[in-house]
Amino acid sequence: MPSSSMSRQSPLRQDAVWDVRAQQTVEYEVVLTSDLLAPANNSLARAGISADTPTPARRCVITERTVDKLYGDRMRAYFHAHSVEVHWLVLDSGEEHKDIGSVLRAVTAFDSFGILRRQEPVIAVGGGVLTDIVGFACGMFRRGLPHVKIPTTLIGLVDAGIGAKAGVNHAGGKNRIGCYHPPCTALLDPTFLDTLPDRQISNGLAEILKIALVLDAPLFELLEEFGPLLRSERFQGRTPPSALAGDEVLRRAIGGMLAELEPNLWEHELQRAVDYGHTFSPALEMHAMPELLHGEAVAIDMALTTVISWQRGLLSAAQRDRVLALMTALGLPRTHQACRPELLAGALADTVRHRDGRQRMPLATDIGSAHFVDDLTGDEVRAAAAYLHDPRDH
Ligand SMILES: NC(=O)c1ccc[n+]([C@@H]2O[C@H](COP(=O)([O-])OP(=O)(O)OC[C@H]3O[C@@H](n4cnc5c(N)ncnc54)[C@H](O)[C@@H]3O)[C@@H](O)[C@H]2O)c1
């Protein structure tokens, strides 16, 4: 009760307290499929619509320049064949455009389209940058528009296109603003990967390697045996063995990721195995943008922590070399000139804030498993960076 020197009559007999508790069930489908743009396939036209509802007559479809250039004609022909009138928004490609300005362009498009709040799920077609922008825009517009994710990159297929998180960069911070807003459906079609440059395939292989390193030793072995072939074939399965291996790698990566995300969709638990490779990489990626891609920054982070695990005796020298050799075979970097002690120290400090005051740092303890530590020192990080700059000195 407030105290006051002047005696004053309270308007209340006594304080009153109401406990408000609500629960929300989240349910969405992640479908691994193919030939989404074939006119005879109605999955895309009906995406996000319940079975008893007719196909909507109009949809807002958001994509980005590169995807529009490569697939725009087929997408237009597809929706025309399904008699769906489309309101298009084509955003600029690239991490440099992953900002609040792009999110607001999407919001303006929803308004000018006059979108209905529930019946017309927005369709996002593009890489992780595009699906993050649209996911965030849908999360904020009238506090929640339904949306469908159609990832067109490997990172999108195994990570950005299947979870509940959406966010954009702000004030130099990676994904500094965003929300949790799951899609109603994610349709994953690996045939989009056929036009992806090799470097972008490697970029996605980094997130697959992450799952392998901390959760799935057989996936690591599959990457050792087939990774370079899958990269050169862009997961298009040109021969029966590579088709089988590509399918298995995608299923294990997507299934492994979803198994980790599902019980912790809102990240109430901040100790997350899937944060492996994401301790130093956010600052590194922002610092070296656009030179370094997301997966490349993640790979450098994983190389650092692999060496730290070896320094601590958690991994043998042979295991360390196996991991580093696989990175090279997958076309991934292990270090970058930006990996200087000050940047790495600042990166760790920011990640500690992101993880609510503790490091909660996943470190590999074997190929396929990890544990969490809170006692990483600056000296260990400096020594690991120096080792990766020049292993001959050690
Ligand atoms: N929300 C999440 O949970 C989550 C998870 C992982 C990553 N991310 C985010 O995802 C982003 C990285 O995603 P990305 O690697 O897909 O980047 P991206 O969206 O920038 O796509 C990479 C490049 O490929 C081009 N492209 C897209 N599809 C293509 C296709 N089919 N053929 C040819 N070119 C194509 C794009 O124009 C771009 O130049 C990062 O911003 C990262 O923060 C988000």
PDB file of C-alpha atoms in Angstrom, residues 40 95 99 116 175 184 199 238 253 283 297 308 356 361:
ATOM      1  CA  ALA A  40      -1.494 -30.294 -61.989  1.00  0.00           C
ATOM      2  CA  GLU A  95      21.108 -10.073 -46.260  1.00  0.00           C
ATOM      3  CA  ASP A  99      15.695  -4.893 -42.313  1.00  0.00           C
ATOM      4  CA  LEU A 116      -8.660 -10.696 -45.167  1.00  0.00           C
ATOM      5  CA  ASN A 175      18.100 -10.722 -36.149  1.00  0.00           C
ATOM      6  CA  CYS A 184       0.476 -22.591 -41.070  1.00  0.00           C
ATOM      7  CA  ARG A 199      28.425 -21.646 -52.671  1.00  0.00           C
ATOM      8  CA  ARG A 238      21.261 -37.647 -60.740  1.00  0.00           C
ATOM      9  CA  ALA A 253      18.421 -32.807 -41.119  1.00  0.00           C
ATOM     10  CA  ALA A 283      28.663 -10.812 -34.892  1.00  0.00           C
ATOM     11  CA  ALA A 297      29.880 -17.704 -40.460  1.00  0.00           C
ATOM     12  CA  ILE A 308      38.082 -25.598 -28.254  1.00  0.00           C
ATOM     13  CA  ASP A 356      20.070 -14.238 -20.529  1.00  0.00           C
ATOM     14  CA  MET A 361      27.563 -22.805 -24.873  1.00  0.00           C
TER      15      MET A 361
END
